mmCIF file of C-alpha atoms in Angstrom:
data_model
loop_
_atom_site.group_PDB
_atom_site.id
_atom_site.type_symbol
_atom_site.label_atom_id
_atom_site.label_comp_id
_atom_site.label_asym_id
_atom_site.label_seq_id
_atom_site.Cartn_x
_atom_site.Cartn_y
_atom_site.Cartn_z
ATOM 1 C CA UNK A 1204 32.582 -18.266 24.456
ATOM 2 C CA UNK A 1205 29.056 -17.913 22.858
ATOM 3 C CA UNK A 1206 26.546 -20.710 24.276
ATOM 4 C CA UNK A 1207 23.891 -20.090 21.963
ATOM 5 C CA UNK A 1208 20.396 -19.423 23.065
ATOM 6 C CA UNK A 1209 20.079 -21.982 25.903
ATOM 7 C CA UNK A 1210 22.629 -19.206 27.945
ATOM 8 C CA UNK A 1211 20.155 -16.880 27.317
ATOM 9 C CA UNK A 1212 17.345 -15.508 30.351
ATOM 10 C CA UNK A 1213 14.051 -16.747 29.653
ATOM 11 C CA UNK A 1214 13.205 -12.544 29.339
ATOM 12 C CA UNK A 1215 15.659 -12.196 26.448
ATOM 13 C CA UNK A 1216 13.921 -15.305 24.863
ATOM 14 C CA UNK A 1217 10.674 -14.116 25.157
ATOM 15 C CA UNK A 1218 11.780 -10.344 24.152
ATOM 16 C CA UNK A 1219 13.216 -12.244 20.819
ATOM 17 C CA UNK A 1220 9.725 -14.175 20.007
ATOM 18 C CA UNK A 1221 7.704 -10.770 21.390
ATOM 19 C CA UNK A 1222 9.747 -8.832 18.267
ATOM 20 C CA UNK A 1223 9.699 -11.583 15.700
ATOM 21 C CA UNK A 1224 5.534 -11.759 16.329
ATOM 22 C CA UNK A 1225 5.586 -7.765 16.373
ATOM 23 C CA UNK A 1226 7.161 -7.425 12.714
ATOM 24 C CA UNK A 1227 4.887 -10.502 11.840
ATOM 25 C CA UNK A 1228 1.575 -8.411 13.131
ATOM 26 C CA UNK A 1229 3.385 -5.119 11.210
ATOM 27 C CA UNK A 1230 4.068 -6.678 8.181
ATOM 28 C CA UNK A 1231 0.715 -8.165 7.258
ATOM 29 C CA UNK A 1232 -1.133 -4.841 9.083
ATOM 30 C CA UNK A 1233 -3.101 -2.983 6.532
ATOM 31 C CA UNK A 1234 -1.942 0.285 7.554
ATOM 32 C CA UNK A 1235 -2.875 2.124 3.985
ATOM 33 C CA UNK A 1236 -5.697 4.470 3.772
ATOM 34 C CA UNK A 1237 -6.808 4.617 -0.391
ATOM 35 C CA UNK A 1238 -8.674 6.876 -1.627
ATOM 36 C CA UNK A 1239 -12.665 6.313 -0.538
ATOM 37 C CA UNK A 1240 -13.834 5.816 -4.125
ATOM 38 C CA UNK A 1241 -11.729 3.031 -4.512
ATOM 39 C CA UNK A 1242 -13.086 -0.652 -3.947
ATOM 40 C CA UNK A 1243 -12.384 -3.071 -1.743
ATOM 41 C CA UNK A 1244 -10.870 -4.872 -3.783
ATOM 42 C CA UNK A 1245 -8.519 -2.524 -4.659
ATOM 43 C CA UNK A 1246 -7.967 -1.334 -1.491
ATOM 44 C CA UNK A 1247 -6.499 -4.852 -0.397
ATOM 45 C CA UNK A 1248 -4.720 -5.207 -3.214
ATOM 46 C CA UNK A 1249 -3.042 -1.959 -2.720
ATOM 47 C CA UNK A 1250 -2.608 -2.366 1.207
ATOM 48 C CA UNK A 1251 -0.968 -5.820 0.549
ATOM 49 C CA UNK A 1252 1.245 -4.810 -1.721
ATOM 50 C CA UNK A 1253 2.413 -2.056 0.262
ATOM 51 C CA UNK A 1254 2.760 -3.723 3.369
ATOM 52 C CA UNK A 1255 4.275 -7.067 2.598
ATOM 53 C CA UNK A 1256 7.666 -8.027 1.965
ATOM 54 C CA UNK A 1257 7.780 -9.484 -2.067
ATOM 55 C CA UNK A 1258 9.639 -12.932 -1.904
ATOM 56 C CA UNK A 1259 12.257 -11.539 -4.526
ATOM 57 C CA UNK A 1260 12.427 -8.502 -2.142
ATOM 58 C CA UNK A 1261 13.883 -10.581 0.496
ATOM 59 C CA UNK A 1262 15.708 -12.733 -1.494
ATOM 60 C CA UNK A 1263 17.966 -9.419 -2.767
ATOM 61 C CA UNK A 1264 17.726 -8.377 0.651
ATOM 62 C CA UNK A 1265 20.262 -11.155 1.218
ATOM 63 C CA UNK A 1266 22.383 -9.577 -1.635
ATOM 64 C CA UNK A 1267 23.245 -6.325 -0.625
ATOM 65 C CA UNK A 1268 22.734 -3.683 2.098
ATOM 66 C CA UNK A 1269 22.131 -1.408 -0.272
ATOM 67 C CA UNK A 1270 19.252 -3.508 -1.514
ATOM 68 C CA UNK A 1271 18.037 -3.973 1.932
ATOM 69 C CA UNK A 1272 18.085 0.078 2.807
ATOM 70 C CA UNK A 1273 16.475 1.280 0.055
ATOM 71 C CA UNK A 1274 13.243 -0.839 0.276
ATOM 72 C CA UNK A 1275 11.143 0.624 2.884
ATOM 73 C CA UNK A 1276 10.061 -2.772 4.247
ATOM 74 C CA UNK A 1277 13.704 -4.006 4.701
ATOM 75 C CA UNK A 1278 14.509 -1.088 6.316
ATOM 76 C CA UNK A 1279 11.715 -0.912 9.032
ATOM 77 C CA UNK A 1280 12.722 -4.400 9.551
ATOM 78 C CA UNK A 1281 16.950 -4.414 9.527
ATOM 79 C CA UNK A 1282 16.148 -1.092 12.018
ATOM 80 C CA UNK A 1283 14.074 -3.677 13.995
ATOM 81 C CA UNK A 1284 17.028 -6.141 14.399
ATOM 82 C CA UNK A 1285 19.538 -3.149 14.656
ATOM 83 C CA UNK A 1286 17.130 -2.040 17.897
ATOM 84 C CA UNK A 1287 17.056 -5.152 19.549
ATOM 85 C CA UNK A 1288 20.606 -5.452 19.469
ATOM 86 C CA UNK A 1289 20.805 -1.586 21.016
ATOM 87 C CA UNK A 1290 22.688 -0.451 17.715
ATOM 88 C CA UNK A 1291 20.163 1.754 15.873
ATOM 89 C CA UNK A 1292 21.800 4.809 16.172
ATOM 90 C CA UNK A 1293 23.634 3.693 12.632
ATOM 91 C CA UNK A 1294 20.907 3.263 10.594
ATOM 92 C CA UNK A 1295 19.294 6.160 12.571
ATOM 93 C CA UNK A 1296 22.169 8.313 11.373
ATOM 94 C CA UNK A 1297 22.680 6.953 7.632
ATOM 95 C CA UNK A 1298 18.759 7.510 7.146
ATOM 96 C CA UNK A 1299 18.813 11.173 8.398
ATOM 97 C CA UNK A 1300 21.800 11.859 6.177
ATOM 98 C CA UNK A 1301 19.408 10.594 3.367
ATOM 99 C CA UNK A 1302 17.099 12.391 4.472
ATOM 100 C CA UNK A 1303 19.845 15.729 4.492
ATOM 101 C CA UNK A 1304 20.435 15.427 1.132
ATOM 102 C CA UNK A 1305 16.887 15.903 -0.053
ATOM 103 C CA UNK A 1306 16.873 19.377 1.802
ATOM 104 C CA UNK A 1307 16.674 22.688 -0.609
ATOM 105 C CA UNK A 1308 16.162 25.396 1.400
ATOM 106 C CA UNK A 1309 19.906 26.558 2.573
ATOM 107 C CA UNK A 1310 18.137 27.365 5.675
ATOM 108 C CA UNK A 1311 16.686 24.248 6.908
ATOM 109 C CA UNK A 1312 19.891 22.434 5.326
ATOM 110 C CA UNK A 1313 22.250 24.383 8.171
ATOM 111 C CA UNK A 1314 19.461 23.616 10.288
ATOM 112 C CA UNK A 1315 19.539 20.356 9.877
ATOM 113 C CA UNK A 1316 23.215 20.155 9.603
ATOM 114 C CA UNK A 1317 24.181 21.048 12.834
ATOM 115 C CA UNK A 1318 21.036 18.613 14.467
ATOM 116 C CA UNK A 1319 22.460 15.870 12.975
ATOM 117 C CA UNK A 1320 26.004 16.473 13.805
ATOM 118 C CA UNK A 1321 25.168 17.305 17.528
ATOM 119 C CA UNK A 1322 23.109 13.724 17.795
ATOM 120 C CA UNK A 1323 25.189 11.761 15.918
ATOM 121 C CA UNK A 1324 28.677 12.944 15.330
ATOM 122 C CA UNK A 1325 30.169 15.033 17.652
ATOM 123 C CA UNK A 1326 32.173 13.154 20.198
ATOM 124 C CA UNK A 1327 29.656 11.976 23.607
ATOM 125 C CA UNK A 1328 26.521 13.019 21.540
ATOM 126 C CA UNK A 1329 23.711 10.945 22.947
ATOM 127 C CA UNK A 1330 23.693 8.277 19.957
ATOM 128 C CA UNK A 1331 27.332 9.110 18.987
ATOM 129 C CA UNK A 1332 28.289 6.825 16.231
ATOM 130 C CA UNK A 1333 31.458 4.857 15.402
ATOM 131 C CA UNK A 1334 33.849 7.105 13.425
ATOM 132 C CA UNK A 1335 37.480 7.849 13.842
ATOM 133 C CA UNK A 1336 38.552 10.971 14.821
ATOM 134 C CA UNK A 1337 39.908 11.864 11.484
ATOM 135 C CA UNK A 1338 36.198 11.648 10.000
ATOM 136 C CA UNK A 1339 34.982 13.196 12.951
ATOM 137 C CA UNK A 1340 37.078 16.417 12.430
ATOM 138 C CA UNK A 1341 36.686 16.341 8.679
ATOM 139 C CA UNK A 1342 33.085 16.273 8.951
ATOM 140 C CA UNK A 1343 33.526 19.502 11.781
ATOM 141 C CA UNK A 1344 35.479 21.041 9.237
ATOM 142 C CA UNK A 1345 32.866 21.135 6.351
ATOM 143 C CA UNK A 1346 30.500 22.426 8.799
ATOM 144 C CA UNK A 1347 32.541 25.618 9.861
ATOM 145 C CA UNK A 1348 33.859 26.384 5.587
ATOM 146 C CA UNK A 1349 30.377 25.963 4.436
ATOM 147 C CA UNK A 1350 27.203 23.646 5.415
ATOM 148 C CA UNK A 1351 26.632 21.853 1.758
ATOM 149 C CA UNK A 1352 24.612 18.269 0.987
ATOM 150 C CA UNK A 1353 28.062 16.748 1.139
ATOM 151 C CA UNK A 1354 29.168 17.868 4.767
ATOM 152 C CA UNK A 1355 28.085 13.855 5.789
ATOM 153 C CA UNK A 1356 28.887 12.373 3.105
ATOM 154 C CA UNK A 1357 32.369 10.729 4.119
ATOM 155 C CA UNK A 1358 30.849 10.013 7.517
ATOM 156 C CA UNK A 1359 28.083 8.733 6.040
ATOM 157 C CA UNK A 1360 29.478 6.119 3.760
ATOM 158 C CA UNK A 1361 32.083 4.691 7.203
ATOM 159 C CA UNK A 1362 28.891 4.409 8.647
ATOM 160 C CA UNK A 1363 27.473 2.434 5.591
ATOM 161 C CA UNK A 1364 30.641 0.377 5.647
ATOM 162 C CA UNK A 1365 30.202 -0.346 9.084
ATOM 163 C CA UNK A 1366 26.721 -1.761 8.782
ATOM 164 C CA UNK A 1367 27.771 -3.666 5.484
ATOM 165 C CA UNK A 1368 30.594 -5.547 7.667
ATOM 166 C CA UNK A 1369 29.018 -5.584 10.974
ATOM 167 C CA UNK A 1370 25.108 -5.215 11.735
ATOM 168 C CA UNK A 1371 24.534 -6.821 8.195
ATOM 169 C CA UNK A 1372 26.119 -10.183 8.302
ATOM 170 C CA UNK A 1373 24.682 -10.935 11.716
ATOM 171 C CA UNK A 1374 21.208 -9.957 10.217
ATOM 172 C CA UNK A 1375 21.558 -12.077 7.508
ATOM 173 C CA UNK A 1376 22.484 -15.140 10.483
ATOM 174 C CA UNK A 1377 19.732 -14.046 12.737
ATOM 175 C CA UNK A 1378 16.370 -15.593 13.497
ATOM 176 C CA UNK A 1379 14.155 -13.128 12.716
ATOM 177 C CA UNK A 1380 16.121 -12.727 8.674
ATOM 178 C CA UNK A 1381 16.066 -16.261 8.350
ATOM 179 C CA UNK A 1382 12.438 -16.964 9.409
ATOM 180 C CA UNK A 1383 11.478 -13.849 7.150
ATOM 181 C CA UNK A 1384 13.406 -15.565 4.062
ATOM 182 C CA UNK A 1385 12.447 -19.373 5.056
ATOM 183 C CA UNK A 1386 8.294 -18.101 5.115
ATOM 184 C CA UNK A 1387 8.645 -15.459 2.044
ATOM 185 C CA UNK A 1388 9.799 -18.076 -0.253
ATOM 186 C CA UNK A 1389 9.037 -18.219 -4.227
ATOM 187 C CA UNK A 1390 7.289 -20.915 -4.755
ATOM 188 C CA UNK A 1391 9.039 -23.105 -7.251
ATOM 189 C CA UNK A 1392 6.493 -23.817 -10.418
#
């Protein structure tokens, strides 16, 4: 059923090497701004190291999702992949739910709340994501008693599993993870 890339367009290809130079260009970007007193020094030190994926980063990358979503470098680049395969709207959801849970003010937190259940949850929402109907409704429900940092939460972590057995695994087999891990090796001493 799958012929590999050769049953690919020629656009697709080129898409595919047009995002792998992209993250390439993004990843070694200074994009930093220190402090003016600073040298330069320090400044490229700094930039670098903010910037760049650490070999061991990528390496545990390949361990766990949860590894791979909580470094900001990993996850600019698994919502990459998750983009070019038209599946974002996952990651998009799990990180607003992070994102949720920071929220004090009751205010902004029902606020929030309901903008993130009207994208994302409620049943033909523009980037509706996968969740059964019992999760859907139990995830309503919490919103009508009482909007609390744990209305998502059940939602959130399908969503999670989701990725972990889905989106992940083919990131882990796909070009752009494996060129990332191939050219971020540690060198062996």
């Amino acid at each position: 059923m799958c012929k590999g890339l050769a049953a690919l367009p020629a656009t697709c290809l080129k898409s595919a090497r047009d995002m792998k130079h992209w993250i390439g260009v993004r990843l070694n970007k200074q994009e930093l701004q220190p402090h003016k007193c600073a040298s330069n020094n320090q400044k490229r030190k700094k930039a670098k190291g903010m910037t760049r994926a650490d070999p061991t980063e990528v390496q545990k990358w390949g361990e766990s999702l949860v590894m791979l979503v909580n470094n900001e470098v990993g996850l600019t680049i698994f919502s990459t992949f998750l983009k070019s395969e038209f599946s974002q709207e996952n990651i998009e959801f799990w990180v607003a739910c992070e994102e949720y849970k920071k929220i004090q003010s009751q205010g902004q937190l029902a606020t929030k709340a309901k903008e993130i259940y009207l994208v994302y949850v409620e049943a033909g929402s523009p980037k509706q994501v996968n969740l059964d109907s019992a999760t859907r409704d139990e995830t309503r429900q919490k919103m009508a008693e009482e909007v609390s940092l744990n209305c998502f939460e059940e939602a959130q972590r399908k969503i999670f599993l989701l990725m972990e057995k889905d989106s992940y695994r083919r990131f882990l087999k796909s070009k752009l993870f494996l060129d990332l891990a191939r050219d971020q090796q540690v060198p062996s001493k």
